[in-house]
Tab-separated table of C-alpha atoms in Angstrom:
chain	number	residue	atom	x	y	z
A	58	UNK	CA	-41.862	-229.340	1.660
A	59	UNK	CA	-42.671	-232.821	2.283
A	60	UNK	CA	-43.652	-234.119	5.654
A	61	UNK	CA	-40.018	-236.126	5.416
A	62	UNK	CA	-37.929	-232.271	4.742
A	63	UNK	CA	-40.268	-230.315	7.194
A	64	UNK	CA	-40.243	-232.606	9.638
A	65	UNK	CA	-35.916	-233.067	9.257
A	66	UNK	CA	-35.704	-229.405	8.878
A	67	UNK	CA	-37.382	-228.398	12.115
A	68	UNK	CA	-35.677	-230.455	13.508
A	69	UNK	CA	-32.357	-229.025	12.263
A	70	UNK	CA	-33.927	-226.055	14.471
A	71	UNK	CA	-34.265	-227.582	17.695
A	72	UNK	CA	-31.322	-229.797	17.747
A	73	UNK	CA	-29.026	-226.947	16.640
A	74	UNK	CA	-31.359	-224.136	18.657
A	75	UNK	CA	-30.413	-221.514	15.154
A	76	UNK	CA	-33.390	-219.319	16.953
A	77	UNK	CA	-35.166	-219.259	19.807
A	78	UNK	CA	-36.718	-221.995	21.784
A	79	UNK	CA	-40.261	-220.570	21.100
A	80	UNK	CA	-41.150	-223.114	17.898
A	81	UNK	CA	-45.067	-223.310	17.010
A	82	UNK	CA	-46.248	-226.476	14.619
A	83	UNK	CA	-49.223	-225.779	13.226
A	84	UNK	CA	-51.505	-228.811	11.786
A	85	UNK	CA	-54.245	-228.138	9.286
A	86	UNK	CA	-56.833	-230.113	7.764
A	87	UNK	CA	-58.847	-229.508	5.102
A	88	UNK	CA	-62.654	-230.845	5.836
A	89	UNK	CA	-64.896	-232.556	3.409
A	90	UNK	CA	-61.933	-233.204	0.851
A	91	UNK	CA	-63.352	-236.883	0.055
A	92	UNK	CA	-66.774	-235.060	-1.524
A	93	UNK	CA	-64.124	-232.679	-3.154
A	94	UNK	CA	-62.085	-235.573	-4.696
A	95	UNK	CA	-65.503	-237.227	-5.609
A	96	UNK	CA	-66.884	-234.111	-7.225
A	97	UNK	CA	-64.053	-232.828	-9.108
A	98	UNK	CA	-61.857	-235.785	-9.784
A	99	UNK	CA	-58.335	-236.846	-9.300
A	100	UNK	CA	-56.659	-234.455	-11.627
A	101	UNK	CA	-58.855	-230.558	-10.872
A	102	UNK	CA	-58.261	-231.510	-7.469
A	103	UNK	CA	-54.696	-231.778	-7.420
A	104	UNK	CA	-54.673	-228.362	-9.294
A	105	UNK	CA	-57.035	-226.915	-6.286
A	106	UNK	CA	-54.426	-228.261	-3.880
A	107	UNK	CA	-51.700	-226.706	-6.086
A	108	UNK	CA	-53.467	-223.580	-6.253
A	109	UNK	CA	-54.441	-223.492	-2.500
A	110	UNK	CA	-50.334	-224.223	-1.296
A	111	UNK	CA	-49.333	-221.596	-3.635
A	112	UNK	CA	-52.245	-218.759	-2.571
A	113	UNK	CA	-51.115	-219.880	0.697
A	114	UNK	CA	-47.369	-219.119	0.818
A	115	UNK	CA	-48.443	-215.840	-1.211
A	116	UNK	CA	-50.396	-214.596	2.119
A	117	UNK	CA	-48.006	-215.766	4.654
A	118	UNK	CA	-44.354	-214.558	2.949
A	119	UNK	CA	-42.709	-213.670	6.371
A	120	UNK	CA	-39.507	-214.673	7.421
A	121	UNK	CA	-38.973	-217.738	10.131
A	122	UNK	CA	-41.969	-219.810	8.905
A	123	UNK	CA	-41.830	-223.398	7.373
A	124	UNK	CA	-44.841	-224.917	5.103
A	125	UNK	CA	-45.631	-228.434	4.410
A	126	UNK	CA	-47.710	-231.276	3.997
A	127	UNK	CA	-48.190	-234.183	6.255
A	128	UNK	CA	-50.886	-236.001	4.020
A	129	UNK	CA	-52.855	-235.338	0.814
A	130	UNK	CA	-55.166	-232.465	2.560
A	131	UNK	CA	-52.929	-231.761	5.725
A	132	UNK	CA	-50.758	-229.003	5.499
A	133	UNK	CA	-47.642	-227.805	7.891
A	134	UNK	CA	-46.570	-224.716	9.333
A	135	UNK	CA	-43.564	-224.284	11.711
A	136	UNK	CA	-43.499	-220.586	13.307
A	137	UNK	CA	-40.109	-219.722	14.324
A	138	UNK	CA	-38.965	-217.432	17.256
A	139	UNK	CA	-42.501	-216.291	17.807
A	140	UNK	CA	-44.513	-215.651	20.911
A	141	UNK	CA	-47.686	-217.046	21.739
A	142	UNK	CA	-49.318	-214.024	21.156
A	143	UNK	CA	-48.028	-213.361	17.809
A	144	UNK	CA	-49.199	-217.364	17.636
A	145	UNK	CA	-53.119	-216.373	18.116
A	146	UNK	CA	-52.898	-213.917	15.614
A	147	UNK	CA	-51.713	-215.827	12.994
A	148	UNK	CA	-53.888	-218.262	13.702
A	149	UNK	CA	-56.636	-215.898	13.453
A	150	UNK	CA	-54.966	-214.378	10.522
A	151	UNK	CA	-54.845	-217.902	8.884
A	152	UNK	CA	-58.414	-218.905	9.223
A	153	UNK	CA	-59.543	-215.328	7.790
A	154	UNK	CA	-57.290	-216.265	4.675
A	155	UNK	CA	-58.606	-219.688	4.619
A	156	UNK	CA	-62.135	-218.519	3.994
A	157	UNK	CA	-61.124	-215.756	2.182
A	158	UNK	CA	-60.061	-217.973	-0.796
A	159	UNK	CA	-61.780	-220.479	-3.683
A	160	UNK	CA	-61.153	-222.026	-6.304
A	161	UNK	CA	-62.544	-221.627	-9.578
A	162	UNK	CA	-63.861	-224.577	-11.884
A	163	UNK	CA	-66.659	-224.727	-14.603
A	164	UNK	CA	-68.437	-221.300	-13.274
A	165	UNK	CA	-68.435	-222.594	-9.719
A	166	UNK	CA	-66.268	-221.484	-6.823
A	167	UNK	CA	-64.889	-224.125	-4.329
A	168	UNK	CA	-64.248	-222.643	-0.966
A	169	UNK	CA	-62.301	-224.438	1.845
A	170	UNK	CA	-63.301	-225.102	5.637
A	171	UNK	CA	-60.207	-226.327	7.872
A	172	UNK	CA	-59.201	-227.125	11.613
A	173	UNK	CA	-55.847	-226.979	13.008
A	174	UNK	CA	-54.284	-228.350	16.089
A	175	UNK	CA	-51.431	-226.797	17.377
A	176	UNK	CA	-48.251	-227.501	19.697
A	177	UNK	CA	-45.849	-225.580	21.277
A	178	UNK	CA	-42.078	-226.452	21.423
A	179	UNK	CA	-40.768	-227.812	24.185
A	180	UNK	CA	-43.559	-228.448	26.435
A	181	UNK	CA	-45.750	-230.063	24.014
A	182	UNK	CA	-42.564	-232.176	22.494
A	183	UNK	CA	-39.067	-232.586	22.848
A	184	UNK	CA	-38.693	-233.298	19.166
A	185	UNK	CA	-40.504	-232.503	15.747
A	186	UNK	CA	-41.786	-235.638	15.449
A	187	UNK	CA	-43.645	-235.705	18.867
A	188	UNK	CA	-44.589	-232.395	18.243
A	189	UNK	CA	-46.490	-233.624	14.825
A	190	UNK	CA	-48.035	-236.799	16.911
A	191	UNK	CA	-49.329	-234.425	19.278
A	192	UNK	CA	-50.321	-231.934	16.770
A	193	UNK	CA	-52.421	-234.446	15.382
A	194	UNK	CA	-53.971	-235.615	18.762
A	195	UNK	CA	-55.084	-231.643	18.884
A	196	UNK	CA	-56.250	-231.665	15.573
A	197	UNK	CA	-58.697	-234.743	15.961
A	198	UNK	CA	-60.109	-232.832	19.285
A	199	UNK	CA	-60.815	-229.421	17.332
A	200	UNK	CA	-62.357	-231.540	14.402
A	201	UNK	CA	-64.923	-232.291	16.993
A	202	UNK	CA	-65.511	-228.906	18.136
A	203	UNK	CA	-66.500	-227.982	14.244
A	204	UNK	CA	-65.094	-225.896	11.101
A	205	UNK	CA	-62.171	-222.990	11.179
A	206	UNK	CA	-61.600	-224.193	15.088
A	207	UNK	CA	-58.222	-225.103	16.410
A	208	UNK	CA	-57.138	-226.845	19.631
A	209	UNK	CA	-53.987	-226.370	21.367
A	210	UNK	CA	-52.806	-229.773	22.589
A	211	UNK	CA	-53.278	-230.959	26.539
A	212	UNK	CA	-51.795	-233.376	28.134
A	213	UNK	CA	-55.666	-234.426	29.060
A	214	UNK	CA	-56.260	-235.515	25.474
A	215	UNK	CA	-53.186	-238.539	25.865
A	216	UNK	CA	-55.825	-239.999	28.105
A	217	UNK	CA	-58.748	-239.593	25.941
A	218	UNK	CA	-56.791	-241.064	23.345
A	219	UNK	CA	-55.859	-243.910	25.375
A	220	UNK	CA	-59.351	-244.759	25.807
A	221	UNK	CA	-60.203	-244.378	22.409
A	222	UNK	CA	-57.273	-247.523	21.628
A	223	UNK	CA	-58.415	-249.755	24.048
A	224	UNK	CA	-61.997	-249.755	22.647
A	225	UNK	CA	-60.507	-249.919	19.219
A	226	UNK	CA	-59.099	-253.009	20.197
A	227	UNK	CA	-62.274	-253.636	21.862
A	228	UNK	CA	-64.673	-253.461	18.554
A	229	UNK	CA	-62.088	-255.059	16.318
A	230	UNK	CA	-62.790	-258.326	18.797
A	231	UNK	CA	-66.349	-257.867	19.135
A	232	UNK	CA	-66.138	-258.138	15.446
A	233	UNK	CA	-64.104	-260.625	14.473
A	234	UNK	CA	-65.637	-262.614	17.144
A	235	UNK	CA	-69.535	-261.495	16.999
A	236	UNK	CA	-69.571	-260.179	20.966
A	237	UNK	CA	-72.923	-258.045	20.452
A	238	UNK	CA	-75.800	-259.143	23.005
A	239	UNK	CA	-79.389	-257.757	22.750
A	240	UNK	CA	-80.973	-255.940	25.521
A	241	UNK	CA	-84.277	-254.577	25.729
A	242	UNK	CA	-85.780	-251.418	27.037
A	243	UNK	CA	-89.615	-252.530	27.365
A	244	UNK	CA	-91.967	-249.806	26.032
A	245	UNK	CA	-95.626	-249.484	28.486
A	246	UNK	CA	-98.798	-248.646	27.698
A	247	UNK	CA	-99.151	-245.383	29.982
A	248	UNK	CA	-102.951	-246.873	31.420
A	249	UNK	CA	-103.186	-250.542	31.391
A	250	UNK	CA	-98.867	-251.022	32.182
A	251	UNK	CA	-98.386	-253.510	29.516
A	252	UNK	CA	-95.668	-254.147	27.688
A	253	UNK	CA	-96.749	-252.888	24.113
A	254	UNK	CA	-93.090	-253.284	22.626
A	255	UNK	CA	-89.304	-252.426	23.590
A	256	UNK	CA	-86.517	-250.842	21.845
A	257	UNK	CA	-83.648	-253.139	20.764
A	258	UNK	CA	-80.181	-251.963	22.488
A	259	UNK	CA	-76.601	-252.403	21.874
A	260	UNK	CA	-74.431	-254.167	24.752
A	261	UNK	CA	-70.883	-255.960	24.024
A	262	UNK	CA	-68.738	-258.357	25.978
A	263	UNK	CA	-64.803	-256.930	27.016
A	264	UNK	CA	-61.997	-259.047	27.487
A	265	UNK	CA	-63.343	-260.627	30.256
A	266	UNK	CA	-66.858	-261.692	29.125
A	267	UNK	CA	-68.086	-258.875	31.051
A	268	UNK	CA	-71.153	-256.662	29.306
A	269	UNK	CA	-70.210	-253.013	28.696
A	270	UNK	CA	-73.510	-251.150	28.353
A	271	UNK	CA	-73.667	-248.784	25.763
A	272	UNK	CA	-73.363	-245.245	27.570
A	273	UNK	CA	-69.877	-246.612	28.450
A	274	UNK	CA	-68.919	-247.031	24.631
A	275	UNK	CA	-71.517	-245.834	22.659
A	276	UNK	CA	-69.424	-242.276	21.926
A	277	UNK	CA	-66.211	-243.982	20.843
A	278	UNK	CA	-67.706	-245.709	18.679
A	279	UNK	CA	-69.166	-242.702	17.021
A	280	UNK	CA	-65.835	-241.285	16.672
A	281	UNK	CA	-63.809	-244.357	15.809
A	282	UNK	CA	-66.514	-245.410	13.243
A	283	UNK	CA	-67.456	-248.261	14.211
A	284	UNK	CA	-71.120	-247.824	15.246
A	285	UNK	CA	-72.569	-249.277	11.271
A	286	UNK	CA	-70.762	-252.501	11.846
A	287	UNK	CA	-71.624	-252.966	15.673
A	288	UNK	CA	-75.279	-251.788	14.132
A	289	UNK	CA	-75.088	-254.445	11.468
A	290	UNK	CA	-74.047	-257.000	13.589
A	291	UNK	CA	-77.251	-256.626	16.283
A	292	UNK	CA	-79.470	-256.618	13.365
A	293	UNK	CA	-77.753	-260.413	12.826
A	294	UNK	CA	-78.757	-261.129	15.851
A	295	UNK	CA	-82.256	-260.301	16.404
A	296	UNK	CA	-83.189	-261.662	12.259
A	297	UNK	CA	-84.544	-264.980	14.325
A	298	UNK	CA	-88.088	-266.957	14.707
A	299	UNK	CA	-87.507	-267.165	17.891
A	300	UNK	CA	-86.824	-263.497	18.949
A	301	UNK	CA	-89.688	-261.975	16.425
A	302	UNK	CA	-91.826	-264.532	18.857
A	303	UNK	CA	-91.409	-262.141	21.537
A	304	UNK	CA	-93.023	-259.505	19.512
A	305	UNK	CA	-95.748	-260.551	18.085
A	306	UNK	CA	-98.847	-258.056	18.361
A	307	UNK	CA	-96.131	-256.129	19.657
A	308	UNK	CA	-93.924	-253.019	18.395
A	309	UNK	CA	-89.997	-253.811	17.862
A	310	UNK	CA	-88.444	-250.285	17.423
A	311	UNK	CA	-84.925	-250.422	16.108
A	312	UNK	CA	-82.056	-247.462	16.470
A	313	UNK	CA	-80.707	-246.814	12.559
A	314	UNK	CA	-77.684	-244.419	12.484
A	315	UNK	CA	-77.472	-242.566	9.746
A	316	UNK	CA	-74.504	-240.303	9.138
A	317	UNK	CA	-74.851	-240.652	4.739
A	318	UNK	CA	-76.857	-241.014	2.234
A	319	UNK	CA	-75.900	-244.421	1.140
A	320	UNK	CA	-76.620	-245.063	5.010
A	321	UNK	CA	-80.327	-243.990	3.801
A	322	UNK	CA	-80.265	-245.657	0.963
A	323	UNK	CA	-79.551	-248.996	2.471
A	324	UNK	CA	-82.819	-248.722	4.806
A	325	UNK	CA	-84.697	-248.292	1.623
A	326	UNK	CA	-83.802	-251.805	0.714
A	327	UNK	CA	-84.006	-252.772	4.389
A	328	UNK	CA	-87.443	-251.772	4.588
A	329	UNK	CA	-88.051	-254.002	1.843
A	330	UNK	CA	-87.295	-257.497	4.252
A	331	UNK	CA	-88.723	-256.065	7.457
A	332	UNK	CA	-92.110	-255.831	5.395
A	333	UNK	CA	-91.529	-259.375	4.707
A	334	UNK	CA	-90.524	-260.186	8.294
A	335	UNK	CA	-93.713	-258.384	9.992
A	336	UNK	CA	-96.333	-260.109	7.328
A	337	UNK	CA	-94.904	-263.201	8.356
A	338	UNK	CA	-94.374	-263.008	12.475
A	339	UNK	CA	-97.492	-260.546	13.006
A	340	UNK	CA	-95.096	-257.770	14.587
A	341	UNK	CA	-94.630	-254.146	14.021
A	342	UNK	CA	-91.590	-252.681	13.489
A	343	UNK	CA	-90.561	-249.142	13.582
A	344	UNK	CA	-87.332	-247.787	12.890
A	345	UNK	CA	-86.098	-245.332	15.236
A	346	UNK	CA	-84.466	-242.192	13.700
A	347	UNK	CA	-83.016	-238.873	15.745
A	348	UNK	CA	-84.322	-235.754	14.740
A	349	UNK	CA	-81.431	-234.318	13.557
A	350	UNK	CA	-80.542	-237.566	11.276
A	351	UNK	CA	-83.829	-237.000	9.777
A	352	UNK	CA	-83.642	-233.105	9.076
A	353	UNK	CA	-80.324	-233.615	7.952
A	354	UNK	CA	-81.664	-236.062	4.585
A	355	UNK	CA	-85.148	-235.040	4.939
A	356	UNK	CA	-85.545	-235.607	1.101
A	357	UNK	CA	-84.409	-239.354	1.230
A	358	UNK	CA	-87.003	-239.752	4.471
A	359	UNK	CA	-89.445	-238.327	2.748
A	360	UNK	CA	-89.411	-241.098	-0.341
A	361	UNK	CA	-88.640	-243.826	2.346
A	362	UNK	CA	-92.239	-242.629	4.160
A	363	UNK	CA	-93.935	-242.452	0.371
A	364	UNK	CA	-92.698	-245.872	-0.950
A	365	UNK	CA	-93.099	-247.298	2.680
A	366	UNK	CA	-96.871	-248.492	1.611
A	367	UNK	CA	-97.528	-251.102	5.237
A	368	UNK	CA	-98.497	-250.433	8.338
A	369	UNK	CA	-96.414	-252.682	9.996
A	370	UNK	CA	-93.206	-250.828	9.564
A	371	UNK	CA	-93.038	-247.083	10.256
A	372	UNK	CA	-90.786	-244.309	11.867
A	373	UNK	CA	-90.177	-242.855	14.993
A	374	UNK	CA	-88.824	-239.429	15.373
A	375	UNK	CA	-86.634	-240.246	18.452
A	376	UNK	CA	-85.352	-236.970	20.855
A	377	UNK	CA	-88.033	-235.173	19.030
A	378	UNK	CA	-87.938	-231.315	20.338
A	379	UNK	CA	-83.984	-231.458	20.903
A	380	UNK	CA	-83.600	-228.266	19.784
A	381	UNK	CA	-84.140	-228.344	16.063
A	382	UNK	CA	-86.697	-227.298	13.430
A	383	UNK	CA	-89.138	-230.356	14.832
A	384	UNK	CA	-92.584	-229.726	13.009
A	385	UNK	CA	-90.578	-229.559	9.232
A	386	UNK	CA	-89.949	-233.264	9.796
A	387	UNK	CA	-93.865	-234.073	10.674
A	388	UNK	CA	-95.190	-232.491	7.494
A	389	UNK	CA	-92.705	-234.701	4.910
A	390	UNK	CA	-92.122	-238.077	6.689
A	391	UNK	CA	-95.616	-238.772	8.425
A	392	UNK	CA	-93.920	-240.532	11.345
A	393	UNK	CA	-95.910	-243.396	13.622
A	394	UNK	CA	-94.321	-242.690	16.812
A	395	UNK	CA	-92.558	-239.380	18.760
A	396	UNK	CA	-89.926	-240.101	21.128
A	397	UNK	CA	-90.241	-236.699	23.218
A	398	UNK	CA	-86.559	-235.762	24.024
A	399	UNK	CA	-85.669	-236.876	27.422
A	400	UNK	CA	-83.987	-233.970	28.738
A	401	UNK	CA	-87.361	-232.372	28.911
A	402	UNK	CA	-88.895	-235.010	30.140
A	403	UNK	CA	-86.758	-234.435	33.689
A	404	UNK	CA	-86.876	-231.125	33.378
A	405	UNK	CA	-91.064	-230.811	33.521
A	406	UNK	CA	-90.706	-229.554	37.101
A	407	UNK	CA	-87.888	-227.510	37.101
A	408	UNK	CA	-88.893	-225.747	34.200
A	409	UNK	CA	-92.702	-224.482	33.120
A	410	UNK	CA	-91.026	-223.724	29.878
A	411	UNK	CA	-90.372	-227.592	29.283
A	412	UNK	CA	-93.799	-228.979	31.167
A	413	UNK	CA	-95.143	-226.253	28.227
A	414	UNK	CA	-93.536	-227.532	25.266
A	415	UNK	CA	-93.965	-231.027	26.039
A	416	UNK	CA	-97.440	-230.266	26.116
A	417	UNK	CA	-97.352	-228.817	23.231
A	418	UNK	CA	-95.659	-231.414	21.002
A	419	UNK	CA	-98.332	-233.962	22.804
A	420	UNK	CA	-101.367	-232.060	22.033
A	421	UNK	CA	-99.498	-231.331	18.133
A	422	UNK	CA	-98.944	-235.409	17.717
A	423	UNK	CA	-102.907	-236.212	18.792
A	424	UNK	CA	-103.851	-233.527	15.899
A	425	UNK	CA	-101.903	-235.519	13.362
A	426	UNK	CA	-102.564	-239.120	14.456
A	427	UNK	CA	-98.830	-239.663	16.160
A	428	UNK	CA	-98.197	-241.592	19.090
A	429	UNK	CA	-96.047	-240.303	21.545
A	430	UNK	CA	-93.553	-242.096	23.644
A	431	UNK	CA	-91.789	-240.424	26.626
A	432	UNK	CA	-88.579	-241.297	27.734
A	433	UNK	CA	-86.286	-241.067	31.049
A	434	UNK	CA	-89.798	-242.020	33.068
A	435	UNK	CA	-87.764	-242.131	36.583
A	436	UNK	CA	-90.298	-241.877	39.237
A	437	UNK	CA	-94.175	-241.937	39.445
A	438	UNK	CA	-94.814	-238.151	39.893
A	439	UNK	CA	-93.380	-237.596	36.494
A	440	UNK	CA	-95.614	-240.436	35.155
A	441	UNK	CA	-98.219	-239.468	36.523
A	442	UNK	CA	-97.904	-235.617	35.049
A	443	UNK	CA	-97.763	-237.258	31.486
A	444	UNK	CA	-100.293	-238.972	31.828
A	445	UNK	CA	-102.625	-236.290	32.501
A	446	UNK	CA	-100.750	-234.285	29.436
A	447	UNK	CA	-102.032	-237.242	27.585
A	448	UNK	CA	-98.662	-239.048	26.673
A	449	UNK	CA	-99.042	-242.534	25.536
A	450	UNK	CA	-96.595	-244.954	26.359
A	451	UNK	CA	-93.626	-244.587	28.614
A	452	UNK	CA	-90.277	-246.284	28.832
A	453	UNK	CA	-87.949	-245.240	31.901
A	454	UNK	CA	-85.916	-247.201	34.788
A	455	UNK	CA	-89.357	-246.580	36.862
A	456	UNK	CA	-90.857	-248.883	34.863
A	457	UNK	CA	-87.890	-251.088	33.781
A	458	UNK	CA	-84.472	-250.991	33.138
A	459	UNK	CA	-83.437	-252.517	29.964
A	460	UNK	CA	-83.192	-255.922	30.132
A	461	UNK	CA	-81.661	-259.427	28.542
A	462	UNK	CA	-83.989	-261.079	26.172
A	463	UNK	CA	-84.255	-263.963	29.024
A	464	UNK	CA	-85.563	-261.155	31.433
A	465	UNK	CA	-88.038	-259.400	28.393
A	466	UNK	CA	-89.631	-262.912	28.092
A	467	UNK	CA	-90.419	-263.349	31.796
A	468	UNK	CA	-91.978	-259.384	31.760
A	469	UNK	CA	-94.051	-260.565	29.085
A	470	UNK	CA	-95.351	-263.973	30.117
């Protein structure tokens, strides 16, 4: 049915109570549909979705069930008079189906991932249409947990969700009205203590003029999608003579998100005017990539290192030893700097399994020429520690909390 009849005829249900007050809505989404669309086209796609509604109601031909769709690659399911336990293992039942199918095009088979977010009926919504709103509030929360998972809704997730509109509102000011301010996390020399660069952060005014610091927003902006544009928009504001003044003979590393390959393939061309920029103001800049970012398109790193042909722009591996396959990335991308994961960097006392690998990726980075850079520097014990593991710069509220550009010139001078 359409998301108009489904919605009107579950309705009919609850308003004239034909079963039992035990009514189940079941939202699915199907994942990575826009690189389906892309790769197949308008017209094979529709026959996959077609193909997948009809293999669907094939598997699941029991009485007291609805099926529709709610948009082009969310699908409905209203179970009837059943009890929660019966609920579990359908949805069980319904993921095993989901990956048990594909879809057949050219010699290729197209398989499927979902997540669902579920509601039950009444506590979750007096009517189907607040059931659906909530549904969907579930389903965002399971999207975040990963593929074939599904989330029954909480009343907890309102607030979330709450949050996540009033910093909605927030970016779309800081926008429209250019509310990004610079702040600086000054990078030390471990031995001498001077400022040999800083890392360019992200901090935006609320309603109220008032600076948010990023740990407040930084993950809603993730989610909500914002985080190129806010990205984009600090890059406008540090492209200035007078800011590059601040780092001359000096490193300026820069956070790039990437989350796509056309986000890669815009630092290509990137690269290209911060080469310009660095000949001309004497400064070093390094881009400042997470580990996983950089496994993830390791290929498209790999030509940025190769056609990247200066000195004075490079890449750090940033929360390098995080927990993924760390030493692939040193062997295509040749990076300048290591930003050792700060969660080891606390732990080096609490754990001789951390003090070891940090060690380890120290000792690894002076074998291949890479400077290393440890974060989260919080007191003078651990300082001290790395610098007899041979560490080479630090950058931690020990030394200095980040800082306004007003405040960075001061350190400097």
């Amino acid at each position: 049915m359409s998301r108009e009849a489904f919605l009107e005829t579950l309705q009919d249900f609850i308003t004239k109570e034909k079963l039992t007050k035990d009514i189940t809505l079941i939202l699915f989404e199907l994942e990575d549909f826009p690189l389906i669309f892309f790769s197949l086209g308008s017209q094979i796609t529709n026959q996959l979705l077609k193909d997948f509604s009809t293999y669907l109601r094939n598997q699941f031909d029991i009485p007291n069930i609805l099926f529709g769709k709610n948009k082009e690659n969310q699908f409905l399911i209203a179970l009837l008079g059943v009890s929660f336990l019966e609920v579990l293992e359908f949805l069980e039942n319904l993921t095993e189906k989901v990956k048990a199918y594909s879809f057949k095009f050219e010699n290729k088979k197209i398989s499927l991932n979902i997540s669902i977010g579920v509601t039950l009926y009444p506590q979750d919504g007096k009517d189907a249409y607040s059931l659906l709103k909530n549904a969907e509030i579930a389903l965002q929360m399971a999207k975040k947990e990963g593929k074939f998972k599904w989330m029954f809704f909480e009343s907890k997730f309102l607030k979330h969700f709450e949050k996540l509109n009033k910093f909605k509102n927030i970016f779309e000011k800081v926008i429209r009205e250019h509310l990004i301010i610079p702040y600086i996390q000054p990078i030390f020399d471990v031995h001498t203590g001077s400022v040999v660069g800083g890392e360019i952060l992200i901090r935006i005014l609320d309603d109220k003029g008032k600076i948010i610091c990023a740990c407040d927003f930084i993950n809603y902006a993730y989610e909500l999608k914002y985080i190129d544009e806010l990205e984009a928009l600090l890059g406008e504001k540090i492209i200035e003579p007078n800011f590059f003044g601040l780092f001359k003979n000096r490193f300026l590393f820069i956070n790039k998100v990437v989350t796509s390959y056309d986000k890669v393939r815009f630092l290509l061309e990137e690269l290209k005017v911060w080469k310009t920029i660095t000949e001309n103001y004497d400064i070093s800049c390094i881009f400042e990539i997470t580990e996983s970012s950089i496994l993830e398109f390791l290929d498209f790193f790999e030509m940025l290192s190769t056609e990247n042909k200066t000195e004075k722009v490079g890449i750090a591996i940033d929360d390098f030893g995080s927990g993924y396959a760390s030493f692939t990335s040193l062997i295509k991308i040749n990076p300048k700097f290591l930003k050792i994961d700060g969660n080891l960097i606390r732990q080096i006392f609490k754990s001789k399994k951390c003090y070891t690998i940090v060690k380890g990726i120290v000792s690894i980075a002076k074998e291949l020429n890479i400077k290393t850079i440890a974060e989260f520097v919080e007191n003078e014990r651990i300082a001290k520690a790395l610098r007899e593991i041979g560490v080479d710069l630090f950058q931690g509220f020990y030394l200095s909390k980040p800082v306004s550009v007003e405040e960075f010139k001061k350190l400097i001078s």
